[in-house]
Coordinates of C-alpha atoms in Angstrom, one line a residue:
X7 CA 114.2 -14.0 -62.5
X8 CA 115.4 -13.4 -58.9
X9 CA 117.5 -10.3 -58.3
X10 CA 120.6 -12.3 -57.5
X11 CA 120.3 -14.1 -60.8
X12 CA 120.0 -10.9 -62.6
X13 CA 123.0 -9.4 -60.8
X14 CA 125.0 -12.6 -61.5
X15 CA 124.1 -12.4 -65.2
X16 CA 125.0 -8.7 -65.6
X17 CA 127.9 -8.3 -63.3
X18 CA 129.3 -11.8 -63.8
X19 CA 129.0 -11.4 -67.5
X20 CA 131.1 -8.3 -67.6
X21 CA 133.8 -9.8 -65.4
X22 CA 133.9 -12.9 -67.6
X23 CA 134.2 -10.9 -70.8
X24 CA 137.0 -8.7 -69.4
X25 CA 138.8 -11.8 -68.1
X26 CA 138.7 -13.2 -71.6
X27 CA 140.5 -10.1 -72.8
X28 CA 137.6 -8.2 -74.4
X29 CA 138.1 -4.4 -74.1
X30 CA 136.2 -2.8 -71.3
X31 CA 133.9 -0.7 -73.5
X32 CA 132.9 -3.7 -75.6
X33 CA 132.4 -5.9 -72.5
X34 CA 129.9 -3.3 -71.1
X35 CA 128.2 -2.9 -74.5
X36 CA 127.8 -6.6 -75.0
X37 CA 126.3 -7.2 -71.6
X38 CA 124.0 -4.2 -72.0
X39 CA 122.6 -5.7 -75.2
X40 CA 122.0 -9.0 -73.4
X41 CA 120.4 -7.2 -70.5
X42 CA 118.0 -5.1 -72.6
X43 CA 117.0 -8.1 -74.6
X44 CA 116.3 -10.2 -71.5
X45 CA 114.8 -7.5 -69.2
X46 CA 113.5 -4.7 -71.5
X47 CA 111.6 -6.4 -74.3
X48 CA 114.0 -7.3 -77.1
X49 CA 114.6 -4.9 -80.0
X50 CA 112.6 -2.1 -78.3
X51 CA 115.1 -2.3 -75.5
X52 CA 118.0 -2.1 -78.0
X53 CA 116.5 1.1 -79.4
X54 CA 116.3 2.5 -75.9
X55 CA 120.0 1.4 -75.4
X56 CA 121.1 3.5 -78.4
X57 CA 119.2 6.6 -77.2
X58 CA 120.6 6.4 -73.7
X59 CA 124.2 5.8 -75.0
X60 CA 124.1 8.8 -77.3
X61 CA 122.6 11.0 -74.5
X62 CA 125.4 9.9 -72.1
X63 CA 128.1 11.4 -74.3
X64 CA 126.3 14.6 -75.1
X65 CA 125.9 15.8 -71.5
X66 CA 127.5 19.2 -70.7
X67 CA 129.1 18.0 -67.5
X68 CA 131.7 15.9 -69.5
X69 CA 133.1 18.9 -71.3
X70 CA 135.8 19.5 -68.7
X71 CA 137.4 16.1 -69.3
X72 CA 139.1 16.9 -72.7
X73 CA 139.8 20.5 -71.5
X74 CA 141.6 19.4 -68.4
X75 CA 143.6 16.9 -70.5
X76 CA 144.6 19.6 -72.9
X77 CA 145.6 21.8 -70.1
X78 CA 147.9 19.2 -68.5
X79 CA 149.4 18.2 -71.8
X80 CA 150.2 21.8 -72.8
X81 CA 151.8 22.4 -69.4
X82 CA 154.1 19.4 -69.9
X83 CA 155.0 19.8 -73.6
X84 CA 155.6 23.6 -73.5
X85 CA 158.2 23.2 -70.8
X86 CA 156.4 25.1 -68.1
X87 CA 156.7 22.0 -65.8
X88 CA 160.5 22.1 -66.1
X89 CA 160.5 25.8 -65.0
X90 CA 158.7 24.9 -61.8
X91 CA 161.2 22.1 -61.0
X92 CA 164.2 24.3 -61.7
X93 CA 162.9 26.9 -59.3
X94 CA 162.3 24.3 -56.6
X95 CA 165.7 22.9 -57.1
X96 CA 167.3 26.3 -56.4
X97 CA 165.3 26.7 -53.2
X98 CA 166.1 23.3 -51.7
X99 CA 169.9 23.5 -52.1
X100 CA 171.8 20.7 -50.5
X101 CA 169.0 19.4 -48.3
X102 CA 169.4 15.5 -47.8
X103 CA 166.9 13.7 -50.1
X104 CA 166.1 17.0 -51.8
X105 CA 165.2 15.3 -55.1
X106 CA 162.6 13.2 -53.3
X107 CA 161.2 16.3 -51.6
X108 CA 161.3 18.1 -55.0
X109 CA 159.3 15.2 -56.5
X110 CA 156.5 15.6 -54.0
X111 CA 156.5 19.5 -54.1
X112 CA 156.7 19.7 -57.9
X113 CA 154.4 16.8 -58.4
X114 CA 151.7 18.3 -56.1
X115 CA 151.8 21.6 -58.0
X116 CA 151.7 19.7 -61.3
X117 CA 148.7 17.8 -60.1
X118 CA 146.8 21.1 -59.7
X119 CA 147.7 21.9 -63.3
X120 CA 147.2 18.6 -64.9
X121 CA 144.2 16.4 -63.9
X122 CA 145.7 13.1 -65.1
X123 CA 147.5 10.7 -62.8
X124 CA 149.1 8.8 -65.6
X125 CA 150.5 12.0 -67.2
X126 CA 151.7 13.2 -63.7
X127 CA 153.5 10.0 -63.0
X128 CA 155.0 9.7 -66.5
X129 CA 156.2 13.4 -66.3
X130 CA 157.8 13.0 -62.9
X131 CA 159.4 9.7 -63.9
X132 CA 161.0 11.1 -67.1
X133 CA 162.2 14.2 -65.2
X134 CA 163.4 12.8 -61.9
X135 CA 164.5 9.1 -62.4
X136 CA 167.7 9.8 -64.4
X137 CA 169.0 12.4 -62.0
X138 CA 168.0 10.4 -58.9
X139 CA 169.7 7.3 -60.3
X140 CA 172.8 9.2 -61.1
X141 CA 173.0 10.6 -57.6
X142 CA 172.8 7.1 -56.1
X143 CA 169.3 7.1 -54.6
X144 CA 168.0 3.7 -53.7
X145 CA 165.1 2.4 -55.8
X146 CA 162.4 2.9 -53.1
X147 CA 163.4 6.5 -52.6
X148 CA 163.1 7.1 -56.4
X149 CA 159.9 5.2 -57.2
X150 CA 157.8 5.7 -54.0
X151 CA 157.6 9.5 -54.1
X152 CA 157.0 9.5 -57.9
X153 CA 154.3 6.8 -57.8
X154 CA 152.4 8.3 -54.9
X155 CA 152.7 11.9 -56.0
X156 CA 151.6 11.0 -59.5
X157 CA 148.3 9.6 -58.0
X158 CA 147.6 13.0 -56.3
X159 CA 146.2 14.2 -59.6
X160 CA 143.2 11.9 -59.0
X161 CA 142.1 13.9 -56.0
X162 CA 143.6 17.4 -56.2
X163 CA 141.5 19.6 -58.6
X164 CA 141.4 19.6 -61.6
X165 CA 140.8 15.8 -61.4
X166 CA 139.5 14.3 -64.6
X167 CA 138.2 11.3 -62.7
X168 CA 136.4 13.5 -60.2
X169 CA 134.5 15.1 -63.2
X170 CA 133.6 11.7 -64.4
X171 CA 132.6 10.5 -61.0
X172 CA 130.4 13.5 -60.4
X173 CA 128.8 13.2 -63.8
X174 CA 128.0 9.5 -63.5
X175 CA 126.8 9.7 -59.9
X176 CA 124.8 12.9 -60.5
X177 CA 126.8 14.9 -57.9
X178 CA 127.7 18.6 -57.9
X179 CA 131.0 18.4 -60.0
X180 CA 132.2 21.8 -58.7
X181 CA 131.7 20.8 -55.1
X182 CA 133.4 17.4 -55.6
X183 CA 136.4 19.1 -57.4
X184 CA 137.2 21.6 -54.6
X185 CA 136.4 19.0 -51.8
X186 CA 139.5 17.1 -52.8
X187 CA 141.9 20.1 -52.4
X188 CA 142.5 20.0 -48.6
X189 CA 142.7 16.2 -48.4
X190 CA 145.2 16.3 -51.3
X191 CA 147.4 18.8 -49.6
X192 CA 147.3 16.8 -46.3
X193 CA 148.2 13.6 -48.3
X194 CA 151.2 15.4 -49.8
X195 CA 152.3 16.5 -46.3
X196 CA 152.1 12.8 -45.2
X197 CA 154.3 11.9 -48.2
X198 CA 157.0 14.4 -47.1
X199 CA 156.9 12.9 -43.6
X200 CA 157.4 9.4 -45.0
X201 CA 160.5 10.6 -46.9
X202 CA 161.9 12.3 -43.8
X203 CA 161.4 9.1 -41.7
X204 CA 163.0 6.9 -44.4
X205 CA 166.0 9.2 -44.7
X206 CA 166.4 9.3 -40.9
X207 CA 166.4 5.5 -40.8
X208 CA 168.7 5.0 -43.8
X209 CA 170.7 8.2 -44.7
X210 CA 172.4 6.2 -47.6
X211 CA 169.0 5.8 -49.3
X212 CA 169.2 9.4 -50.5
X213 CA 172.9 10.4 -50.4
X214 CA 173.7 14.0 -49.9
X215 CA 175.9 15.8 -52.4
X216 CA 177.5 19.2 -52.8
X217 CA 175.1 21.6 -54.5
X218 CA 175.6 25.3 -55.4
X219 CA 173.6 27.2 -52.8
X220 CA 171.5 29.9 -54.3
X221 CA 171.3 33.3 -52.7
X222 CA 168.0 34.6 -51.2
X223 CA 167.6 36.9 -54.1
X224 CA 168.1 34.1 -56.6
X225 CA 165.5 31.9 -54.9
X226 CA 163.0 34.8 -54.7
X227 CA 163.6 35.5 -58.4
X228 CA 163.1 31.8 -59.4
X229 CA 159.9 31.6 -57.4
X230 CA 158.5 34.9 -58.8
X231 CA 159.4 34.2 -62.4
X232 CA 158.8 30.4 -62.7
X233 CA 156.3 29.4 -59.9
X234 CA 154.1 32.4 -58.9
X235 CA 152.7 32.9 -62.5
X236 CA 151.4 29.3 -62.3
X237 CA 149.0 30.7 -59.7
X238 CA 147.0 32.1 -62.6
X239 CA 146.2 28.6 -63.7
X240 CA 145.3 27.5 -60.2
X241 CA 143.0 30.5 -59.8
X242 CA 141.4 29.9 -63.2
X243 CA 140.6 26.3 -62.3
X244 CA 139.9 26.4 -58.5
X245 CA 139.5 30.0 -57.6
X246 CA 136.7 30.8 -60.1
X247 CA 134.7 27.8 -58.8
X248 CA 135.3 28.8 -55.1
X249 CA 134.2 32.3 -55.8
X250 CA 131.1 31.1 -57.7
X251 CA 132.1 33.0 -60.9
X252 CA 132.4 29.9 -63.1
X253 CA 131.1 26.4 -63.5
X254 CA 133.6 23.5 -63.7
X255 CA 133.3 23.6 -67.5
X256 CA 133.9 27.3 -67.7
X257 CA 136.8 27.1 -65.3
X258 CA 138.4 24.3 -67.4
X259 CA 138.2 26.5 -70.4
X260 CA 139.8 29.4 -68.5
X261 CA 142.5 27.0 -67.3
X262 CA 143.5 26.1 -70.8
X263 CA 143.5 29.8 -71.7
X264 CA 145.7 30.6 -68.7
X265 CA 148.3 27.9 -69.8
X266 CA 148.2 29.2 -73.3
X267 CA 148.8 32.8 -72.1
X268 CA 151.7 31.7 -69.8
X269 CA 153.3 29.6 -72.6
X270 CA 153.0 32.6 -74.9
X271 CA 154.6 35.0 -72.4
X272 CA 157.4 32.5 -71.9
X273 CA 157.8 32.2 -75.7
X274 CA 157.5 28.4 -75.5
X275 CA 154.1 27.9 -77.2
X276 CA 155.2 26.2 -80.4
X277 CA 153.2 24.4 -83.0
X278 CA 154.9 21.1 -82.1
X279 CA 153.9 21.5 -78.5
X280 CA 150.3 22.2 -79.5
X281 CA 150.1 19.2 -81.8
X282 CA 151.6 16.9 -79.2
X283 CA 149.2 18.2 -76.5
X284 CA 146.1 17.8 -78.7
X285 CA 147.1 14.3 -79.9
X286 CA 147.8 13.1 -76.4
X287 CA 144.5 14.6 -75.1
X288 CA 142.5 13.1 -78.0
X289 CA 143.8 9.6 -77.3
X290 CA 143.0 9.5 -73.6
X291 CA 139.7 11.3 -74.0
X292 CA 138.6 8.9 -76.8
X293 CA 139.4 5.9 -74.5
X294 CA 137.4 7.4 -71.6
X295 CA 134.4 8.2 -73.8
X296 CA 134.4 4.8 -75.4
X297 CA 134.1 3.2 -71.9
X298 CA 131.3 5.6 -71.0
X299 CA 129.5 4.8 -74.2
X300 CA 129.7 1.1 -73.5
X301 CA 128.7 1.4 -69.9
X302 CA 126.2 4.3 -70.0
X303 CA 123.1 2.1 -69.8
X304 CA 124.5 -0.5 -67.4
X305 CA 123.0 1.2 -64.3
X306 CA 119.6 1.5 -65.9
X307 CA 119.6 -2.2 -67.0
X308 CA 120.7 -3.1 -63.5
X309 CA 117.9 -1.1 -61.9
X310 CA 115.3 -2.3 -64.4
X311 CA 116.2 -6.0 -63.7
X312 CA 115.6 -5.5 -60.0
X313 CA 119.2 -6.2 -59.2
X314 CA 119.9 -2.8 -57.7
X315 CA 116.9 -2.8 -55.3
X316 CA 117.7 -6.4 -54.4
X317 CA 121.3 -5.6 -53.7
X318 CA 120.3 -2.6 -51.6
X319 CA 117.8 -4.7 -49.6
X320 CA 120.4 -7.4 -49.1
X321 CA 123.0 -4.9 -47.9
X322 CA 120.7 -3.0 -45.6
X323 CA 119.5 -6.3 -44.1
X324 CA 122.8 -6.8 -42.3
X325 CA 122.7 -5.6 -38.7
X326 CA 125.9 -3.6 -38.9
X327 CA 126.8 0.1 -38.5
X328 CA 126.9 2.4 -41.5
X329 CA 130.7 2.7 -41.0
X330 CA 131.1 -1.1 -41.3
X331 CA 129.2 -0.9 -44.5
X332 CA 131.5 1.9 -45.7
X333 CA 134.5 -0.3 -44.9
X334 CA 132.9 -3.1 -46.9
X335 CA 132.5 -0.8 -49.9
X336 CA 136.2 0.3 -49.6
X337 CA 137.3 -3.3 -49.5
X338 CA 135.3 -4.0 -52.6
X339 CA 137.0 -1.1 -54.4
X340 CA 140.5 -2.1 -53.3
X341 CA 139.9 -5.7 -54.4
X342 CA 138.5 -4.7 -57.8
X343 CA 141.4 -2.3 -58.2
X344 CA 143.7 -5.3 -58.3
X345 CA 142.2 -6.4 -61.6
X346 CA 140.3 -3.5 -63.2
X347 CA 140.8 0.1 -64.3
X348 CA 139.2 3.0 -62.4
X349 CA 136.5 3.8 -65.0
X350 CA 135.3 0.2 -65.1
X351 CA 135.2 0.1 -61.3
X352 CA 133.1 3.2 -61.2
X353 CA 130.7 1.9 -63.8
X354 CA 130.3 -1.4 -61.9
X355 CA 129.9 0.0 -58.4
X356 CA 128.2 3.4 -58.6
X357 CA 124.8 2.1 -59.5
X358 CA 124.8 0.3 -56.2
X359 CA 127.0 2.5 -54.0
X360 CA 125.3 5.8 -54.6
X361 CA 121.8 4.7 -53.5
X362 CA 123.4 2.8 -50.6
X363 CA 125.2 5.9 -49.5
X364 CA 122.0 7.9 -49.5
X365 CA 120.3 5.1 -47.4
X366 CA 123.1 5.1 -44.9
X367 CA 122.9 8.9 -44.4
X368 CA 126.4 9.8 -45.6
X369 CA 127.1 13.1 -47.5
X370 CA 127.5 12.1 -51.2
X371 CA 130.3 14.7 -51.8
X372 CA 132.2 13.3 -48.8
X373 CA 131.7 9.8 -50.1
X374 CA 132.9 11.0 -53.5
X375 CA 136.2 12.1 -52.0
X376 CA 136.5 8.8 -50.1
X377 CA 135.9 6.9 -53.3
X378 CA 138.5 8.9 -55.2
X379 CA 141.0 8.0 -52.5
X380 CA 140.1 4.4 -52.9
X381 CA 140.5 4.6 -56.6
X382 CA 143.9 6.3 -56.1
X383 CA 144.8 3.3 -54.0
X384 CA 143.8 0.9 -56.7
X385 CA 146.2 2.6 -59.1
X386 CA 149.1 1.2 -57.0
X387 CA 147.7 -2.2 -56.0
X388 CA 149.2 -5.2 -57.8
X389 CA 148.8 -7.1 -60.0
X390 CA 147.2 -4.6 -62.5
X391 CA 147.5 -1.1 -60.9
X392 CA 148.1 1.1 -63.9
X393 CA 150.6 3.4 -62.2
X394 CA 152.7 0.3 -61.3
X395 CA 153.2 -0.3 -65.0
X396 CA 153.8 3.3 -65.8
X397 CA 156.5 3.4 -63.1
X398 CA 158.1 0.2 -64.4
X399 CA 158.3 2.0 -67.8
X400 CA 160.0 5.1 -66.5
X401 CA 161.8 3.6 -63.5
X402 CA 165.5 2.6 -63.2
X403 CA 166.6 -0.2 -65.6
X404 CA 165.7 -3.7 -64.3
X405 CA 162.9 -2.5 -62.1
X406 CA 160.4 -5.3 -61.2
X407 CA 156.8 -5.1 -60.3
X408 CA 157.5 -6.3 -56.8
X409 CA 160.1 -3.5 -56.2
X410 CA 157.6 -0.9 -57.4
X411 CA 154.8 -2.3 -55.1
X412 CA 157.1 -2.4 -52.1
X413 CA 158.2 1.2 -52.7
X414 CA 154.6 2.3 -52.8
X415 CA 153.6 0.5 -49.6
X416 CA 154.4 3.3 -47.1
X417 CA 152.5 5.8 -49.2
X418 CA 149.5 3.5 -49.5
X419 CA 149.5 3.5 -45.7
X420 CA 149.3 7.3 -45.8
X421 CA 146.1 7.1 -47.9
X422 CA 144.5 4.7 -45.4
X423 CA 145.3 7.1 -42.6
X424 CA 143.8 10.0 -44.5
X425 CA 140.6 8.0 -45.1
X426 CA 140.4 7.3 -41.4
X427 CA 140.8 11.1 -40.7
X428 CA 138.1 12.0 -43.2
X429 CA 135.8 9.4 -41.6
X430 CA 136.4 10.9 -38.2
X431 CA 136.3 14.5 -39.4
X432 CA 134.2 14.9 -42.6
X433 CA 134.7 18.7 -42.4
X434 CA 138.2 18.2 -43.8
X435 CA 136.6 17.5 -47.2
X436 CA 133.4 19.5 -46.8
X437 CA 134.8 22.8 -45.5
X438 CA 135.6 24.3 -48.9
X439 CA 132.3 23.2 -50.7
X440 CA 130.3 24.6 -47.8
X441 CA 132.3 27.8 -48.0
X442 CA 131.8 28.1 -51.8
X443 CA 128.1 27.4 -51.3
X444 CA 127.7 30.2 -48.8

């Protein structure tokens, strides 16, 4: 069988099964079985499939995934997140559009304490939408900041998807996690600039209102009591990796411990909060692991069939620059993001993209950050971007998909600008990993 026929059978088969409504995990598992029977010698190949699938879930590098999920869920359900927003509210006073600014500031901080884009968006929506609607904010000033800032959890450590990407692509997970910190902060600054421009063009989009102005002492106290202690969690997750004192798995465990300690000190660590956090974490983690189980051998089957080497040879046969090839990969991710979830996209593209990145001479950690940004874009691309539907669920009554997509458009442009900056100046992403590596 020619390589393009093998690729068509495997990749096309998965797309057809998902188009028919089969769950992603079972679509990958079904095509894997077909692939091992066709390319790896029947039942002997099925035995190998079972061995590889079980091994994929018992790897130590996946341990941070449930830990990061528990950390974010605890932060939300114990009320620590509300304390951060209350403190920021005191500091911003009567600044025009302050609720939009507060969304970006608080959401960025929550992204460093969560690891889940969907949890971040849902939390911001439930907290901010009622108040912003009551204050007369226009829909795009409500949904744009919430949707875009929610996606920051995909790139700012601790990013659950970064752990999965690093594990599946055989990258240094710790380096990939901290590589997203500076780009994430730059992206948050871009979002603030967008809000400022929108308010300057249309002051009625975020009406001002009288707010009690806190004194300097009250603001300092709010920051010291409700925000500064959260630095313990940030240090546990990011600082320990930067200093080389802990692996990503160990830092994730320390992050959970730090949230538990803070919740205990604030006397908000209740049994109800613990049960809700564990239940939410279990549901999301089980979904992720089911997809990994179904797709764990896909790259091996693709390689064994000759499709990977054929695709690489075909791609390298074009007389184009490496950056044009990078652009093509980004376009593929953006198009796939219109129809697929992020884990499925990673499983489908990493077996081809990672060898291709090595052939093109790009730094794999740098490409990992670029890919995370592309995956973040796909969360907000219609018709099936997951954050679009989350935002419709928590947005103002009567919100349509088109309104959410239009509100997200300026922030999507910010992500494209950041990708261009990272392409021109790779050191933006690689500075911290190089510093941590000595």
